[in-house]
Short mmCIF file of C-alpha atoms in Angstrom, two decimals:
data_model
loop_
_atom_site.label_atom_id
_atom_site.label_comp_id
_atom_site.label_asym_id
_atom_site.label_seq_id
_atom_site.Cartn_x
_atom_site.Cartn_y
_atom_site.Cartn_z
CA MET K 1 -19.85 22.67 -15.75
CA GLY K 2 -16.91 20.26 -16.02
CA SER K 3 -16.37 16.97 -14.23
CA PRO K 4 -15.85 17.24 -10.46
CA ILE K 5 -12.34 17.75 -9.10
CA VAL K 6 -11.66 15.52 -6.10
CA LEU K 7 -9.08 16.29 -3.43
CA GLY K 8 -7.59 13.28 -1.64
CA ILE K 9 -5.83 13.45 1.73
CA GLU K 10 -3.68 10.64 3.15
CA SER K 11 -2.20 10.62 6.68
CA SER K 12 -2.41 7.03 7.90
CA CYS K 13 1.26 6.54 8.77
CA ASP K 14 4.40 8.58 8.08
CA GLU K 15 3.55 10.21 4.73
CA THR K 16 1.34 13.26 4.41
CA GLY K 17 -0.21 13.27 0.95
CA ALA K 18 -2.57 15.44 -1.06
CA GLY K 19 -3.73 14.68 -4.59
CA LEU K 20 -6.22 16.04 -7.11
CA VAL K 21 -8.05 13.82 -9.60
CA ARG K 22 -10.72 14.45 -12.20
CA ASP K 23 -12.28 11.73 -14.38
CA GLY K 24 -9.54 9.26 -13.49
CA ARG K 25 -6.78 11.69 -14.43
CA LEU K 26 -4.18 12.88 -11.93
CA LEU K 27 -3.95 16.67 -11.97
CA GLY K 28 -1.33 17.12 -9.27
CA HIS K 29 -0.09 15.62 -6.03
CA ALA K 30 2.51 16.13 -3.33
CA VAL K 31 3.89 14.02 -0.48
CA ALA K 32 5.86 14.93 2.64
CA SER K 33 7.52 12.09 4.56
CA SER K 34 8.61 12.05 8.19
CA MET K 35 10.68 8.88 7.52
CA ASP K 36 13.97 10.50 8.48
CA GLU K 37 12.58 11.47 11.89
CA HIS K 38 11.67 7.83 12.60
CA ALA K 39 14.84 6.25 11.22
CA ARG K 40 16.83 6.62 14.44
CA TYR K 41 14.20 4.55 16.26
CA GLY K 42 14.11 1.79 13.64
CA GLY K 43 10.38 2.20 13.03
CA VAL K 44 7.50 4.68 13.01
CA VAL K 45 6.83 6.53 16.27
CA PRO K 46 3.11 7.46 16.31
CA GLU K 47 3.50 10.75 18.21
CA ILE K 48 6.21 11.96 15.84
CA ALA K 49 4.12 10.97 12.84
CA SER K 50 1.05 12.86 14.11
CA ARG K 51 3.05 16.02 14.78
CA ALA K 52 4.66 15.81 11.34
CA HIS K 53 1.23 15.57 9.69
CA LEU K 54 0.12 18.73 11.51
CA HIS K 55 3.10 20.64 10.14
CA ALA K 56 2.97 19.19 6.62
CA LEU K 57 -0.73 19.15 5.70
CA ARG K 58 -1.13 22.76 4.59
CA PRO K 59 2.16 22.96 2.61
CA VAL K 60 1.42 19.64 0.89
CA LEU K 61 -2.07 20.79 -0.06
CA ARG K 62 -0.71 24.06 -1.42
CA GLN K 63 1.97 22.24 -3.43
CA ALA K 64 -0.59 19.87 -4.98
CA LEU K 65 -2.89 22.76 -5.91
CA ASP K 66 -0.02 24.74 -7.42
CA GLN K 67 1.11 21.73 -9.45
CA ALA K 68 -2.43 21.33 -10.81
CA GLY K 69 -2.85 25.08 -11.43
CA LEU K 70 -5.94 25.12 -9.23
CA ARG K 71 -7.34 27.08 -6.29
CA LEU K 72 -8.93 25.62 -3.18
CA ALA K 73 -12.29 26.93 -4.41
CA ASP K 74 -12.02 24.69 -7.50
CA ILE K 75 -12.43 21.52 -5.40
CA ASP K 76 -15.80 19.78 -5.78
CA ALA K 77 -15.37 16.90 -3.31
CA VAL K 78 -12.91 15.74 -0.65
CA ALA K 79 -11.80 12.17 0.07
CA VAL K 80 -9.75 11.21 3.11
CA THR K 81 -8.25 8.05 4.58
CA THR K 82 -10.34 7.06 7.60
CA GLY K 83 -8.53 3.78 8.27
CA PRO K 84 -6.66 1.64 8.84
CA GLY K 85 -3.59 3.33 10.27
CA LEU K 86 -2.21 5.12 13.31
CA SER K 87 -5.04 6.69 15.30
CA GLY K 88 -3.46 10.11 15.88
CA ALA K 89 -2.17 10.32 12.33
CA LEU K 90 -5.59 9.49 10.86
CA GLN K 91 -7.23 12.10 13.08
CA VAL K 92 -5.06 14.85 11.61
CA GLY K 93 -6.06 14.02 8.04
CA VAL K 94 -9.75 13.62 8.86
CA ALA K 95 -9.86 16.90 10.77
CA GLY K 96 -8.20 18.72 7.88
CA ALA K 97 -10.50 17.11 5.30
CA LYS K 98 -13.60 17.97 7.32
CA GLY K 99 -12.51 21.58 7.63
CA ILE K 100 -11.94 21.92 3.88
CA ALA K 101 -15.17 20.13 2.92
CA TYR K 102 -17.31 22.13 5.31
CA ALA K 103 -15.68 25.45 4.41
CA LEU K 104 -16.26 24.82 0.70
CA GLY K 105 -19.68 23.22 1.14
CA VAL K 106 -18.66 20.09 -0.80
CA PRO K 107 -19.20 16.39 -0.04
CA LEU K 108 -16.71 14.42 2.02
CA HIS K 109 -15.93 10.72 1.43
CA GLY K 110 -14.14 8.39 3.83
CA VAL K 111 -11.81 5.96 2.08
CA HIS K 112 -10.15 2.70 3.08
CA HIS K 113 -6.38 3.11 2.82
CA LEU K 114 -5.83 -0.23 1.05
CA ALA K 115 -8.51 0.56 -1.53
CA GLY K 116 -6.42 3.62 -2.26
CA HIS K 117 -3.45 1.44 -3.14
CA VAL K 118 -5.68 -0.53 -5.52
CA ALA K 119 -6.99 2.63 -7.18
CA ALA K 120 -3.49 4.08 -7.57
CA ASP K 121 -2.97 1.89 -10.63
CA THR K 122 -5.90 3.50 -12.44
CA LEU K 123 -4.04 6.80 -12.53
CA GLU K 124 -1.40 5.22 -14.75
CA HIS K 125 -3.20 2.45 -16.65
CA GLY K 126 -6.86 3.48 -16.69
CA PRO K 127 -9.93 1.67 -15.29
CA LEU K 128 -9.42 -1.68 -13.61
CA PRO K 129 -10.67 -4.71 -15.56
CA ASN K 130 -13.73 -6.34 -14.02
CA PRO K 131 -12.72 -8.69 -12.52
CA CYS K 132 -9.02 -8.40 -11.72
CA MET K 133 -6.69 -9.97 -9.18
CA VAL K 134 -4.95 -7.55 -6.82
CA LEU K 135 -1.88 -8.33 -4.73
CA ILE K 136 -1.37 -5.71 -2.01
CA VAL K 137 2.09 -5.81 -0.45
CA SER K 138 3.10 -3.12 2.02
CA GLY K 139 4.72 -2.62 5.39
CA GLY K 140 1.69 -3.79 7.35
CA HIS K 141 -0.43 -5.66 4.82
CA THR K 142 -0.15 -8.56 2.42
CA SER K 143 -3.44 -9.54 0.77
CA LEU K 144 -4.64 -11.27 -2.37
CA LEU K 145 -7.97 -9.83 -3.51
CA LEU K 146 -10.55 -10.48 -6.20
CA VAL K 147 -11.79 -7.03 -7.26
CA ARG K 148 -14.77 -6.29 -9.47
CA ASP K 149 -16.24 -2.75 -9.45
CA LEU K 150 -14.07 -1.03 -6.83
CA ALA K 151 -16.57 1.74 -6.13
CA ARG K 152 -19.65 -0.48 -5.83
CA ASP K 153 -18.86 -4.12 -5.13
CA PRO K 154 -17.54 -5.86 -2.03
CA ILE K 155 -13.87 -6.82 -2.18
CA VAL K 156 -13.27 -10.57 -1.95
CA HIS K 157 -10.32 -11.68 0.15
CA LEU K 158 -8.72 -14.85 -1.19
CA GLY K 159 -5.82 -14.62 1.23
CA ASP K 160 -4.25 -12.38 3.85
CA THR K 161 -1.17 -12.32 6.01
CA LEU K 162 -1.44 -14.45 9.14
CA ASP K 163 1.43 -12.71 10.94
CA ASP K 164 4.24 -10.53 9.60
CA ALA K 165 3.51 -8.82 6.28
CA ALA K 166 6.15 -8.83 3.56
CA GLY K 167 7.23 -5.27 4.34
CA GLU K 168 7.53 -6.07 8.06
CA CYS K 169 9.73 -9.02 7.21
CA PHE K 170 12.06 -6.79 5.20
CA ASP K 171 12.22 -4.18 7.98
CA LYS K 172 12.94 -6.67 10.76
CA VAL K 173 15.50 -8.71 8.86
CA ALA K 174 17.23 -5.56 7.62
CA ARG K 175 17.83 -4.59 11.23
CA VAL K 176 19.41 -7.98 11.94
CA PHE K 177 21.59 -7.58 8.84
CA GLY K 178 22.74 -4.14 10.02
CA LEU K 179 20.88 -2.32 7.23
CA PRO K 180 19.10 1.02 7.75
CA TYR K 181 15.37 1.66 8.16
CA PRO K 182 13.21 1.37 6.10
CA GLY K 183 14.36 -2.15 5.38
CA GLY K 184 12.65 -2.78 2.04
CA PRO K 185 14.63 -0.29 -0.06
CA ALA K 186 17.84 -1.23 1.77
CA VAL K 187 17.39 -4.96 1.12
CA ASP K 188 16.57 -4.23 -2.52
CA ARG K 189 19.63 -2.04 -2.98
CA VAL K 190 22.12 -4.37 -1.26
CA GLY K 191 20.56 -7.52 -2.70
CA ARG K 192 21.37 -6.45 -6.26
CA GLU K 193 25.02 -7.22 -5.50
CA GLY K 194 24.31 -10.67 -4.04
CA ASN K 195 23.48 -14.20 -5.17
CA PRO K 196 19.75 -14.97 -4.74
CA ARG K 197 20.53 -18.70 -4.55
CA ALA K 198 23.26 -18.39 -1.92
CA VAL K 199 20.90 -19.17 0.98
CA THR K 200 17.97 -21.59 0.82
CA PHE K 201 15.39 -19.70 2.84
CA PRO K 202 11.92 -21.28 3.35
CA ARG K 203 8.88 -20.43 1.21
CA PRO K 204 6.14 -20.28 3.91
CA LEU K 205 2.66 -21.73 3.19
CA THR K 206 3.38 -22.50 -0.46
CA GLY K 207 2.17 -26.07 -0.03
CA HIS K 208 -0.74 -25.32 2.34
CA ARG K 209 -3.93 -26.83 0.91
CA ASP K 210 -6.40 -25.36 3.42
CA ALA K 211 -5.21 -21.77 2.97
CA PRO K 212 -3.51 -21.70 -0.43
CA TYR K 213 -3.55 -17.91 -0.73
CA ASP K 214 -2.75 -16.85 2.83
CA PHE K 215 0.69 -15.48 3.65
CA SER K 216 3.08 -15.91 6.57
CA PHE K 217 6.49 -14.29 6.75
CA SER K 218 7.35 -14.71 10.44
CA GLY K 219 9.07 -18.05 9.81
CA LEU K 220 11.11 -16.56 6.98
CA LYS K 221 12.09 -13.67 9.25
CA THR K 222 13.22 -16.12 11.92
CA ALA K 223 15.16 -18.24 9.42
CA ALA K 224 17.02 -15.16 8.19
CA ALA K 225 17.82 -14.12 11.75
CA ARG K 226 19.14 -17.61 12.58
CA TRP K 227 21.26 -17.57 9.42
CA ALA K 228 22.79 -14.25 10.49
CA GLU K 229 23.43 -15.55 14.02
CA GLY K 230 25.27 -18.51 12.50
CA HIS K 231 27.92 -16.10 11.25
CA ALA K 232 28.82 -14.82 14.72
CA GLY K 233 32.49 -13.93 14.78
CA ARG K 234 32.69 -13.94 10.98
CA GLU K 235 31.83 -11.37 8.37
CA LEU K 236 28.19 -11.59 7.38
CA PRO K 237 27.67 -11.88 3.60
CA VAL K 238 24.89 -9.30 3.70
CA ALA K 239 24.45 -9.01 -0.08
CA ASP K 240 23.85 -12.74 -0.45
CA GLY K 241 21.49 -12.77 2.53
CA ALA K 242 19.52 -9.80 1.21
CA ALA K 243 19.30 -11.24 -2.31
CA SER K 244 18.16 -14.64 -0.99
CA LEU K 245 15.60 -13.08 1.35
CA GLN K 246 14.22 -10.94 -1.46
CA GLU K 247 14.04 -13.98 -3.75
CA ALA K 248 12.05 -15.94 -1.15
CA VAL K 249 9.55 -13.12 -0.61
CA ALA K 250 9.12 -12.48 -4.34
CA ASP K 251 8.75 -16.20 -5.03
CA VAL K 252 5.95 -16.64 -2.48
CA LEU K 253 4.08 -13.48 -3.50
CA THR K 254 4.14 -14.06 -7.24
CA ARG K 255 3.60 -17.84 -7.08
CA LYS K 256 0.38 -17.43 -5.10
CA ALA K 257 -0.86 -14.46 -7.15
CA VAL K 258 -0.41 -16.22 -10.48
CA ALA K 259 -1.98 -19.41 -9.13
CA ALA K 260 -5.03 -17.41 -7.98
CA CYS K 261 -5.38 -15.82 -11.42
CA ARG K 262 -5.25 -19.27 -13.00
CA GLU K 263 -7.79 -20.81 -10.61
CA HIS K 264 -10.30 -17.96 -10.92
CA GLY K 265 -9.88 -17.39 -14.63
CA VAL K 266 -8.71 -13.81 -14.20
CA GLY K 267 -6.52 -12.33 -16.93
CA THR K 268 -5.09 -9.30 -15.12
CA LEU K 269 -2.90 -9.11 -12.01
CA VAL K 270 -2.43 -5.74 -10.32
CA VAL K 271 0.44 -5.49 -7.81
CA VAL K 272 0.26 -2.47 -5.49
CA GLY K 273 1.63 -1.14 -2.20
CA GLY K 274 5.08 -0.13 -1.05
CA VAL K 275 6.68 -3.54 -1.66
CA ALA K 276 5.44 -3.35 -5.27
CA ALA K 277 8.40 -0.99 -5.71
CA ASN K 278 10.79 -3.89 -5.01
CA SER K 279 12.79 -4.68 -8.14
CA ARG K 280 12.72 -8.47 -7.72
CA VAL K 281 8.98 -8.59 -6.97
CA ARG K 282 8.38 -6.64 -10.17
CA SER K 283 10.72 -8.66 -12.38
CA LEU K 284 9.53 -12.07 -11.14
CA ALA K 285 5.89 -11.00 -11.48
CA GLU K 286 6.60 -9.94 -15.07
CA GLU K 287 8.32 -13.23 -15.83
CA ARG K 288 5.58 -15.43 -14.38
CA CYS K 289 2.68 -13.41 -15.79
CA ARG K 290 4.25 -13.48 -19.25
CA ALA K 291 4.61 -17.27 -19.04
CA GLU K 292 0.91 -17.62 -18.13
CA GLY K 293 -0.46 -15.03 -20.56
CA ILE K 294 -1.59 -12.77 -17.71
CA GLU K 295 -1.52 -8.98 -18.04
CA LEU K 296 0.53 -7.42 -15.24
CA ARG K 297 -0.20 -3.91 -14.00
CA VAL K 298 2.04 -2.15 -11.47
CA PRO K 299 1.79 1.57 -10.65
CA PRO K 300 4.85 3.78 -11.17
CA LEU K 301 7.21 3.91 -8.20
CA GLY K 302 5.91 7.27 -7.00
CA LEU K 303 2.38 5.88 -6.60
CA CYS K 304 3.36 2.63 -4.87
CA THR K 305 4.05 4.16 -1.47
CA ASP K 306 1.41 6.09 0.51
CA ASN K 307 0.15 9.23 -1.24
CA GLY K 308 -2.89 11.47 -1.54
CA ALA K 309 -3.36 10.80 -5.24
CA MET K 310 -4.51 7.24 -4.57
CA ILE K 311 -7.13 8.48 -2.08
CA ALA K 312 -8.32 11.07 -4.58
CA ALA K 313 -8.57 8.28 -7.16
CA VAL K 314 -10.96 6.34 -4.91
CA GLY K 315 -12.91 9.51 -4.16
CA ASP K 316 -13.20 10.18 -7.89
CA LEU K 317 -14.60 6.68 -8.46
CA LEU K 318 -17.07 7.08 -5.58
CA VAL K 319 -18.28 10.47 -6.81
CA ARG K 320 -18.77 9.20 -10.36
CA ALA K 321 -20.62 6.14 -9.00
CA GLY K 322 -23.02 8.38 -7.08
CA ALA K 323 -21.94 7.10 -3.66
CA GLU K 324 -23.42 8.68 -0.55
CA PRO K 325 -21.06 11.18 1.11
CA ALA K 326 -19.78 10.59 4.63
CA PRO K 327 -21.96 11.68 7.58
CA LEU K 328 -21.02 14.85 9.46
CA ASP K 329 -19.72 12.79 12.37
CA VAL K 330 -17.50 10.52 10.27
CA SER K 331 -14.69 9.18 12.42
CA ILE K 332 -11.70 6.88 12.02
CA ASP K 333 -11.25 3.13 12.29
CA PRO K 334 -7.54 2.36 12.85
CA SER K 335 -8.00 -1.39 12.35
CA ALA K 336 -10.71 -1.39 9.67
CA PRO K 337 -10.95 -4.57 7.58
CA LEU K 338 -11.04 -4.08 3.82
CA GLU K 339 -14.60 -4.80 2.72
CA TYR K 340 -15.51 -1.84 0.51
CA ALA K 341 -13.52 1.07 -0.90
CA ALA K 342 -15.67 3.54 1.03
CA LEU K 343 -14.99 3.58 4.78
CA GLN K 344 -17.23 6.03 6.61
CA PRO K 345 -17.55 4.95 10.26
CA VAL K 346 -18.90 7.13 13.02
CA ALA K 347 -17.42 7.15 16.49
CA ALA K 348 -19.94 4.77 18.04
CA MET K 349 -19.35 2.19 15.30
CA ALA K 350 -15.59 2.51 15.19
CA GLY K 351 -15.06 2.63 18.92
CA THR K 352 -12.60 5.48 18.44
CA ALA K 353 -14.35 8.46 19.97
#
């Protein structure tokens, strides 16, 4: 009998993802996004997201299986995002994963969404070094983590966002600049035509001694909004504003990540999450890691945003580590802190009956 094939299901926000992994190798995956349905509202609408997951889950699963040349009966274990995320959206994925696992008689594993982002890099670059530094940057999360064995060890938080995450900052400032949702890709695209030194935006918390690795982007968001308001009645130089905003965010993220690697003697930095797709974050991270002799690992663009492959990657690690499957009454935890890669709450514990 060959190594187990793990199906991963992701439905925490506005992407419905299914992926298949065996022995750390991606066999196939597919993603359906409801982004266009949310764009008119300038952000994700939970009810729309949940309904979109209901419609997309079966087609996405079929597409992933077809890409891998597999049948449903070939699946040996199922992993699913149980938190954090939108409650209704998570429920759709968990219900689907339970149905598949129980119908096939295979184990089910609950997975923390952010651990999925960390594991996504293994599908491109192989096992994570032990230890490694991980910078997670996404729409709702910005964290700097010390990671050892992802499947077995607790995840050490060196710093987290105190208010707006980097992705939130991009989305909110993009709206002020008149750019479309989602803001991150729009700021990246427009900013390539601008001067990153045109506006001196603040670098929040870069000199904070008590919390050297925490992040705060609300002040930067406000500064960008005030700068835009200062151009009332005049044409707003959006390209310069976008380039300068992007430079400030990339500067803060990479400066803190490299400093943490240096302080903790870690030779590998892994940058993951949706904002890891940002061109300036990538290029500045490469520049600073090269100068410090640090290996930089960033997943390919298609694995940076939410997807089922990353959840399957965690499930694959858990299965190979001999982790206990989820209980039959596994539930969701929409606000779960990242402590371990496995996240298998039951309703009484999660408070989300």
